Amino acid sequence: MTSAGTRQNPDSRPAHARESASQAGELARRIRERDWRALAKAITIIENGSPEAAELCAALFPHTGHARVIGITGPPGSGKSTLVDALTGVIRKDGRTVSVIAVDPSSPFTGGAVLGDRVRMQRHAGDPGVFIRSMAARQAAGGLAPATRDVIRALDAFGSDVIVVETVGVGQVELDVMKVADTVIVVTVPGLGDGVQTIKAGLVEIADCFVVNMADRPGAAQSVADLKTMLTLGGAEERRRRWVPPVLETVALTGQGVEAVWEACERHHRVLEQDERMGRVRERLRQEVVESVSRAIVGRVEDALRENGALEGVLGAVMRREIDPRSAAELIVSQYLRR
Ligand SMILES: Nc1nc2c(ncn2[C@@H]2O[C@H](COP(=O)(O)OP(=O)(O)OP(=O)(O)O)[C@@H](O)[C@H]2O)c(=O)[nH]1
Ligand SMILES: [Mg+2]
């Protein structure tokens, strides 16, 4: 692949690869200088899974790891966006910059819900310390959770102190998205029957803080009591012994109780910092590397199968029922590994 001529060059990559790496480096540099247009361009590159996305993420990565990520999830219409808006106000008063990503896994368009989010976030529109962006499943070529993670890194390199990720708590994708967060807030509302049942089981496990929003409606105290009971019943796991998720009441619409939510985030952050074993960063990065190894290997094997004709050769034998598909696969893998 590499000719003797290019090997003499300290950077042996082809010219176009060097060029795209330097473009990525330039974009990363502008992002670190808080250039909004560069940030917006980077997010689009990441969402589309463009070829230069990998270079860009590599250039950004050394400048990340400073932002705190707060995930907010819960049933549709529970007031998440309203809460994020109020929380943004509280965090800004604390002198920190905020970025918000509203992730909408269900919507094929950036339509209704997202438009609603924009309207609810209008209050912060003129504030240079607030950046708001929506992401829909349609936009994220390589999966919504990996795209969210990379967008978070761009926002982190941009210098956001706090990054808030809002998503509707319905399915597996949302759970995966929430795994990027350092602190997960699960929002519920009173009067949805049994408040506890409206929260998906998987969400209960990842919650670091519960918020019963719309506490101006009847039944809030009951919901709080139900959640607390649930936590004492299911609190045996290691994590729960170190941090018992608080259950808070808010009226997001008026801002009532929202400062206490931020205080809970701060307390949780301090516990995470103190207790290495609870730190999720290492585990998350480990998983990311493992996943990337699998993806890289699968890609190479697929390329090799196409190139060397091994698949076609074995397939004939499978068609003739001389060998079963699983044994054929074993054969191909052992041949591949020997190479
Ligand atoms: N009464 C009352 N209404 C609220 C409160 N918080 C939010 N709302 C209203 O509830 C409705 C839904 O609020 P959103 O913030 O859009 O809820 P959401 O959870 O982001 O909704 P989706 O993103 O569509 O799932 C809006 O009309 C809000 O004004 C509250 O504390 N009390
Ligand atoms: Mg919303």
Short mmCIF file of C-alpha atoms and ligand atoms in Angstrom, two decimals:
data_model
loop_
_atom_site.label_atom_id
_atom_site.label_comp_id
_atom_site.label_asym_id
_atom_site.label_seq_id
_atom_site.Cartn_x
_atom_site.Cartn_y
_atom_site.Cartn_z
CA MET A 1 0.00 0.00 0.00
CA THR A 2 2.62 2.51 1.06
CA SER A 3 5.21 3.11 -1.62
CA ALA A 4 8.89 3.60 -0.82
CA GLY A 5 8.56 7.23 -1.93
CA THR A 6 5.84 8.20 0.50
CA ARG A 7 7.47 6.24 3.32
CA GLN A 8 10.32 8.74 3.38
CA ASN A 9 7.79 11.34 4.35
CA PRO A 10 7.39 11.50 8.17
CA ASP A 11 3.63 11.50 7.63
CA SER A 12 3.10 8.51 5.36
CA ARG A 13 -0.61 9.05 4.83
CA PRO A 14 -1.85 9.96 1.36
CA ALA A 15 -1.96 13.69 0.59
CA HIS A 16 -5.79 13.89 0.74
CA ALA A 17 -5.78 12.28 4.22
CA ARG A 18 -3.18 14.78 5.46
CA GLU A 19 -5.24 17.60 4.04
CA SER A 20 -8.46 16.50 5.71
CA ALA A 21 -6.59 16.04 9.01
CA SER A 22 -5.26 19.58 8.82
CA GLN A 23 -8.74 20.88 7.95
CA ALA A 24 -10.10 19.02 10.96
CA GLY A 25 -7.33 20.53 13.08
CA GLU A 26 -8.22 24.00 11.84
CA LEU A 27 -11.91 23.46 12.59
CA ALA A 28 -11.04 22.13 16.06
CA ARG A 29 -8.88 25.20 16.68
CA ARG A 30 -11.71 27.56 15.73
CA ILE A 31 -14.11 25.66 17.98
CA ARG A 32 -11.75 26.14 20.92
CA GLU A 33 -11.78 29.85 20.18
CA ARG A 34 -15.56 29.74 20.63
CA ASP A 35 -16.34 30.26 16.97
CA TRP A 36 -20.06 29.47 16.73
CA ARG A 37 -20.02 28.86 12.99
CA ALA A 38 -17.19 26.36 13.34
CA LEU A 39 -19.12 24.60 16.09
CA ALA A 40 -22.29 24.42 14.01
CA LYS A 41 -20.29 23.07 11.05
CA ALA A 42 -18.62 20.46 13.24
CA ILE A 43 -21.94 19.27 14.62
CA THR A 44 -23.31 18.85 11.10
CA ILE A 45 -20.22 16.85 10.10
CA ILE A 46 -20.66 14.59 13.14
CA GLU A 47 -24.39 14.13 12.59
CA ASN A 48 -23.97 13.22 8.94
CA GLY A 49 -21.19 10.79 9.76
CA SER A 50 -19.12 12.48 7.03
CA PRO A 51 -15.68 11.00 6.29
CA GLU A 52 -13.96 13.90 8.04
CA ALA A 53 -15.90 13.23 11.28
CA ALA A 54 -13.29 10.78 12.60
CA GLU A 55 -10.43 13.26 12.00
CA LEU A 56 -12.43 16.02 13.63
CA CYS A 57 -13.26 13.94 16.71
CA ALA A 58 -9.60 12.96 17.01
CA ALA A 59 -8.55 16.62 16.87
CA LEU A 60 -11.16 17.63 19.47
CA PHE A 61 -10.62 14.80 21.92
CA PRO A 62 -7.49 16.15 23.71
CA HIS A 63 -9.46 19.29 24.53
CA THR A 64 -12.41 17.52 26.14
CA GLY A 65 -13.18 16.11 29.56
CA HIS A 66 -13.99 19.39 31.28
CA ALA A 67 -17.74 19.73 30.77
CA ARG A 68 -20.29 18.17 33.03
CA VAL A 69 -23.07 16.36 31.25
CA ILE A 70 -26.55 16.32 32.73
CA GLY A 71 -29.14 14.06 31.14
CA ILE A 72 -32.82 14.83 31.53
CA THR A 73 -35.39 12.25 30.56
CA GLY A 74 -38.95 11.25 31.40
CA PRO A 75 -42.36 10.67 29.82
CA PRO A 76 -43.55 12.89 26.94
CA GLY A 77 -44.96 16.19 28.09
CA SER A 78 -43.68 15.93 31.65
CA GLY A 79 -42.09 19.36 31.36
CA LYS A 80 -38.50 18.39 30.56
CA SER A 81 -37.87 21.27 28.17
CA THR A 82 -39.46 23.74 30.57
CA LEU A 83 -37.25 22.37 33.33
CA VAL A 84 -34.14 22.55 31.13
CA ASP A 85 -34.99 26.16 30.37
CA ALA A 86 -35.36 27.04 34.06
CA LEU A 87 -32.25 25.04 34.97
CA THR A 88 -30.27 26.87 32.29
CA GLY A 89 -31.24 30.14 33.98
CA VAL A 90 -30.06 28.87 37.37
CA ILE A 91 -26.74 27.58 35.97
CA ARG A 92 -26.11 30.85 34.15
CA LYS A 93 -26.68 32.75 37.40
CA ASP A 94 -23.95 30.53 38.80
CA GLY A 95 -21.66 32.03 36.14
CA ARG A 96 -21.28 28.95 33.96
CA THR A 97 -21.89 28.45 30.28
CA VAL A 98 -24.53 25.97 29.16
CA SER A 99 -25.19 23.94 26.04
CA VAL A 100 -28.44 22.10 25.49
CA ILE A 101 -29.01 19.22 23.11
CA ALA A 102 -32.61 18.12 22.62
CA VAL A 103 -32.44 14.58 21.25
CA ASP A 104 -35.58 13.32 19.58
CA PRO A 105 -35.19 9.65 18.66
CA SER A 106 -38.77 9.22 17.41
CA SER A 107 -39.07 12.18 15.11
CA PRO A 108 -38.03 11.63 11.51
CA PHE A 109 -38.20 15.40 11.05
CA THR A 110 -36.98 18.29 13.12
CA GLY A 111 -40.61 19.28 13.38
CA GLY A 112 -43.14 19.81 16.13
CA ALA A 113 -41.45 18.92 19.38
CA VAL A 114 -38.20 20.58 18.46
CA LEU A 115 -39.94 23.73 17.36
CA GLY A 116 -41.68 23.69 20.73
CA ASP A 117 -38.32 23.35 22.45
CA ARG A 118 -37.01 26.39 20.60
CA VAL A 119 -39.99 28.43 21.69
CA ARG A 120 -39.58 27.34 25.30
CA MET A 121 -35.88 28.18 25.17
CA GLN A 122 -36.44 31.63 23.67
CA ARG A 123 -35.56 33.25 26.97
CA HIS A 124 -31.88 32.41 26.44
CA ALA A 125 -31.78 33.26 22.74
CA GLY A 126 -29.60 36.36 23.08
CA ASP A 127 -27.20 34.92 25.67
CA PRO A 128 -23.76 34.07 24.22
CA GLY A 129 -23.22 31.71 27.16
CA VAL A 130 -26.05 29.45 25.99
CA PHE A 131 -25.98 27.19 22.94
CA ILE A 132 -29.06 25.16 21.96
CA ARG A 133 -29.25 22.46 19.37
CA SER A 134 -31.73 19.74 18.41
CA MET A 135 -30.87 16.34 17.02
CA ALA A 136 -33.25 13.86 15.41
CA ALA A 137 -32.66 10.19 14.61
CA ARG A 138 -32.75 11.02 10.91
CA GLN A 139 -29.63 13.16 11.24
CA ALA A 140 -27.41 10.70 13.05
CA ALA A 141 -25.91 8.36 10.48
CA GLY A 142 -23.92 6.19 12.90
CA GLY A 143 -26.58 5.92 15.61
CA LEU A 144 -28.00 8.54 17.89
CA ALA A 145 -26.03 7.69 21.04
CA PRO A 146 -22.55 7.78 19.40
CA ALA A 147 -23.50 10.97 17.54
CA THR A 148 -24.67 12.57 20.79
CA ARG A 149 -21.43 11.58 22.48
CA ASP A 150 -19.36 13.17 19.73
CA VAL A 151 -21.50 16.32 19.65
CA ILE A 152 -21.02 16.56 23.43
CA ARG A 153 -17.26 16.45 22.86
CA ALA A 154 -17.49 19.29 20.36
CA LEU A 155 -19.48 21.33 22.89
CA ASP A 156 -16.97 20.40 25.58
CA ALA A 157 -14.03 21.59 23.45
CA PHE A 158 -16.07 24.73 22.71
CA GLY A 159 -15.81 25.45 26.44
CA SER A 160 -19.30 24.65 27.67
CA ASP A 161 -19.18 24.18 31.42
CA VAL A 162 -22.43 22.27 31.58
CA ILE A 163 -24.07 20.28 28.78
CA VAL A 164 -27.70 19.32 29.21
CA VAL A 165 -29.10 16.50 27.08
CA GLU A 166 -32.87 16.18 26.96
CA THR A 167 -34.59 13.12 25.59
CA VAL A 168 -38.02 11.50 25.90
CA GLY A 169 -37.75 8.44 28.12
CA VAL A 170 -39.37 5.74 26.04
CA GLY A 171 -37.00 3.20 24.49
CA GLN A 172 -33.55 1.67 24.37
CA VAL A 173 -32.09 4.46 22.24
CA GLU A 174 -33.00 7.00 24.90
CA LEU A 175 -31.39 4.84 27.57
CA ASP A 176 -28.23 4.63 25.48
CA VAL A 177 -28.23 8.38 25.00
CA MET A 178 -28.58 8.89 28.75
CA LYS A 179 -25.48 6.80 29.35
CA VAL A 180 -23.35 9.69 28.13
CA ALA A 181 -24.49 11.76 31.12
CA ASP A 182 -22.61 12.15 34.39
CA THR A 183 -25.82 12.93 36.21
CA VAL A 184 -29.18 11.62 35.03
CA ILE A 185 -32.37 13.38 36.08
CA VAL A 186 -35.62 11.47 35.58
CA VAL A 187 -38.69 13.70 35.41
CA THR A 188 -42.18 12.53 36.20
CA VAL A 189 -45.50 14.22 36.94
CA PRO A 190 -48.27 13.59 39.45
CA GLY A 191 -51.60 12.23 38.34
CA LEU A 192 -50.38 9.81 35.70
CA GLY A 193 -51.86 7.00 37.76
CA ASP A 194 -49.12 5.37 39.74
CA GLY A 195 -46.21 7.76 39.34
CA VAL A 196 -43.70 4.98 39.71
CA GLN A 197 -45.15 2.86 36.95
CA THR A 198 -44.85 5.65 34.43
CA ILE A 199 -41.07 5.43 34.76
CA LYS A 200 -39.54 2.68 32.68
CA ALA A 201 -37.59 0.14 34.70
CA GLY A 202 -34.32 0.90 32.90
CA LEU A 203 -34.66 4.58 33.76
CA VAL A 204 -35.04 3.91 37.46
CA GLU A 205 -31.70 2.13 37.41
CA ILE A 206 -29.81 4.97 35.77
CA ALA A 207 -31.47 7.84 37.66
CA ASP A 208 -29.30 9.94 39.95
CA CYS A 209 -32.10 12.34 40.78
CA PHE A 210 -35.88 12.20 40.46
CA VAL A 211 -37.94 15.27 39.81
CA VAL A 212 -41.69 15.31 40.28
CA ASN A 213 -42.54 18.25 38.06
CA MET A 214 -45.88 20.05 37.88
CA ALA A 215 -46.00 20.05 41.65
CA ASP A 216 -48.69 22.70 41.29
CA ARG A 217 -51.01 19.83 40.42
CA PRO A 218 -52.62 17.57 43.02
CA GLY A 219 -50.87 14.31 43.93
CA ALA A 220 -47.26 15.55 43.88
CA ALA A 221 -46.60 14.60 47.50
CA GLN A 222 -47.95 11.10 46.84
CA SER A 223 -45.67 10.69 43.81
CA VAL A 224 -42.68 11.77 45.88
CA ALA A 225 -43.61 9.28 48.61
CA ASP A 226 -44.07 6.48 46.04
CA LEU A 227 -40.66 7.14 44.51
CA LYS A 228 -38.95 7.25 47.89
CA THR A 229 -40.57 3.93 48.84
CA MET A 230 -39.40 2.41 45.58
CA LEU A 231 -35.86 3.59 46.23
CA THR A 232 -35.71 2.10 49.70
CA LEU A 233 -37.06 -1.20 48.37
CA GLY A 234 -34.68 -1.53 45.47
CA GLY A 235 -31.67 0.15 47.02
CA ALA A 236 -29.39 -2.82 47.60
CA GLU A 237 -26.99 -2.34 44.72
CA GLU A 238 -23.51 -0.98 45.34
CA ARG A 239 -24.15 2.31 43.58
CA ARG A 240 -27.22 3.07 45.67
CA ARG A 241 -25.33 2.67 48.90
CA ARG A 242 -23.01 5.47 47.90
CA TRP A 243 -25.57 7.80 46.44
CA VAL A 244 -29.27 7.75 47.22
CA PRO A 245 -31.07 9.66 44.45
CA PRO A 246 -32.98 12.59 45.92
CA VAL A 247 -36.63 13.00 45.00
CA LEU A 248 -37.44 16.64 44.38
CA GLU A 249 -40.58 18.61 43.52
CA THR A 250 -40.59 21.38 40.94
CA VAL A 251 -42.92 23.72 39.15
CA ALA A 252 -40.72 24.20 36.09
CA LEU A 253 -43.10 26.78 34.69
CA THR A 254 -42.40 29.19 37.57
CA GLY A 255 -38.92 27.96 38.44
CA GLN A 256 -40.01 26.77 41.86
CA GLY A 257 -37.67 24.07 43.21
CA VAL A 258 -35.29 24.29 40.24
CA GLU A 259 -32.40 25.67 42.30
CA ALA A 260 -32.61 22.56 44.47
CA VAL A 261 -32.28 20.45 41.32
CA TRP A 262 -29.05 22.21 40.43
CA GLU A 263 -27.81 21.82 44.01
CA ALA A 264 -28.51 18.08 43.77
CA CYS A 265 -26.48 17.97 40.54
CA GLU A 266 -23.62 19.74 42.30
CA ARG A 267 -23.75 17.33 45.23
CA HIS A 268 -23.82 14.34 42.90
CA HIS A 269 -20.86 15.76 41.01
CA ARG A 270 -18.87 16.06 44.23
CA VAL A 271 -19.65 12.45 45.15
CA LEU A 272 -18.55 11.32 41.68
CA GLU A 273 -15.30 13.26 42.06
CA GLN A 274 -14.56 11.86 45.50
CA ASP A 275 -15.31 8.29 44.72
CA GLU A 276 -13.23 6.95 41.87
CA ARG A 277 -15.17 3.73 41.83
CA MET A 278 -18.34 5.57 41.05
CA GLY A 279 -16.65 7.56 38.32
CA ARG A 280 -18.23 6.55 35.05
CA VAL A 281 -15.68 8.11 32.79
CA ARG A 282 -13.25 5.21 32.74
CA GLU A 283 -15.97 2.63 32.17
CA ARG A 284 -17.52 4.67 29.38
CA LEU A 285 -14.20 5.15 27.61
CA ARG A 286 -13.40 1.47 28.02
CA GLN A 287 -16.68 0.54 26.39
CA GLU A 288 -16.11 3.00 23.61
CA VAL A 289 -12.70 1.53 22.81
CA VAL A 290 -14.08 -2.04 22.89
CA GLU A 291 -16.95 -1.08 20.57
CA SER A 292 -14.56 0.68 18.23
CA VAL A 293 -12.30 -2.39 18.10
CA SER A 294 -15.27 -4.58 17.15
CA ARG A 295 -16.39 -2.15 14.49
CA ALA A 296 -12.87 -1.86 13.04
CA ILE A 297 -12.42 -5.63 12.94
CA VAL A 298 -15.80 -6.25 11.35
CA GLY A 299 -14.98 -3.64 8.72
CA ARG A 300 -11.63 -5.22 7.88
CA VAL A 301 -13.06 -8.72 7.73
CA GLU A 302 -15.82 -7.56 5.40
CA ASP A 303 -13.22 -5.93 3.16
CA ALA A 304 -11.07 -9.06 3.22
CA LEU A 305 -14.04 -11.27 2.36
CA ARG A 306 -14.86 -9.12 -0.63
CA GLU A 307 -11.28 -8.96 -1.82
CA ASN A 308 -9.87 -12.46 -1.56
CA GLY A 309 -12.84 -14.49 -2.72
CA ALA A 310 -12.75 -16.70 0.38
CA LEU A 311 -16.46 -16.23 0.85
CA GLU A 312 -17.37 -17.24 -2.70
CA GLY A 313 -15.20 -20.36 -2.44
CA VAL A 314 -16.78 -21.54 0.79
CA LEU A 315 -20.28 -20.58 -0.30
CA GLY A 316 -20.16 -23.19 -3.08
CA ALA A 317 -19.42 -25.88 -0.52
CA VAL A 318 -22.26 -24.61 1.68
CA MET A 319 -24.65 -24.71 -1.31
CA ARG A 320 -23.68 -28.33 -1.97
CA ARG A 321 -24.38 -29.05 1.72
CA GLU A 322 -20.80 -30.19 2.18
CA ILE A 323 -20.28 -27.81 5.05
CA ASP A 324 -22.73 -25.95 7.29
CA PRO A 325 -22.72 -22.14 7.47
CA ARG A 326 -21.31 -21.95 10.99
CA SER A 327 -18.38 -24.25 10.21
CA ALA A 328 -17.81 -22.26 7.01
CA ALA A 329 -17.59 -19.13 9.12
CA GLU A 330 -15.12 -20.78 11.49
CA LEU A 331 -13.01 -21.72 8.49
CA ILE A 332 -12.99 -18.17 7.15
CA VAL A 333 -12.17 -16.69 10.57
CA SER A 334 -9.26 -19.07 11.17
CA GLN A 335 -7.92 -18.35 7.67
CA TYR A 336 -8.27 -14.63 8.32
CA LEU A 337 -6.52 -14.80 11.68
CA ARG A 338 -3.64 -16.80 10.19
CA ARG A 339 -3.07 -14.05 7.64
N1 LIG B 1 -48.83 23.25 35.34
C1 LIG B 1 -47.59 23.08 34.96
N2 LIG B 1 -47.33 22.95 33.65
C2 LIG B 1 -46.06 22.77 33.26
C3 LIG B 1 -45.01 22.70 34.20
N3 LIG B 1 -43.86 22.47 33.53
C4 LIG B 1 -44.18 22.42 32.22
N4 LIG B 1 -45.51 22.61 32.05
C5 LIG B 1 -46.25 22.62 30.79
O1 LIG B 1 -46.30 21.32 30.29
C6 LIG B 1 -46.27 21.31 28.86
C7 LIG B 1 -45.16 20.39 28.35
O2 LIG B 1 -43.92 20.95 28.73
P1 LIG B 1 -42.57 20.58 27.99
O3 LIG B 1 -41.50 21.29 28.72
O4 LIG B 1 -42.68 20.80 26.53
O5 LIG B 1 -42.52 19.04 28.25
P2 LIG B 1 -41.48 17.99 27.63
O6 LIG B 1 -41.36 16.92 28.63
O7 LIG B 1 -40.25 18.68 27.20
O8 LIG B 1 -42.28 17.49 26.37
P3 LIG B 1 -41.70 16.57 25.20
O9 LIG B 1 -40.32 17.05 24.88
O10 LIG B 1 -42.68 16.76 24.08
O11 LIG B 1 -41.72 15.18 25.74
C8 LIG B 1 -46.07 22.75 28.45
O12 LIG B 1 -47.31 23.29 28.09
C9 LIG B 1 -45.55 23.42 29.71
O13 LIG B 1 -45.88 24.77 29.77
C10 LIG B 1 -45.33 22.84 35.60
O14 LIG B 1 -44.48 22.76 36.47
N5 LIG B 1 -46.64 23.02 35.90
MG MG B 2 -39.20 18.61 25.32
#
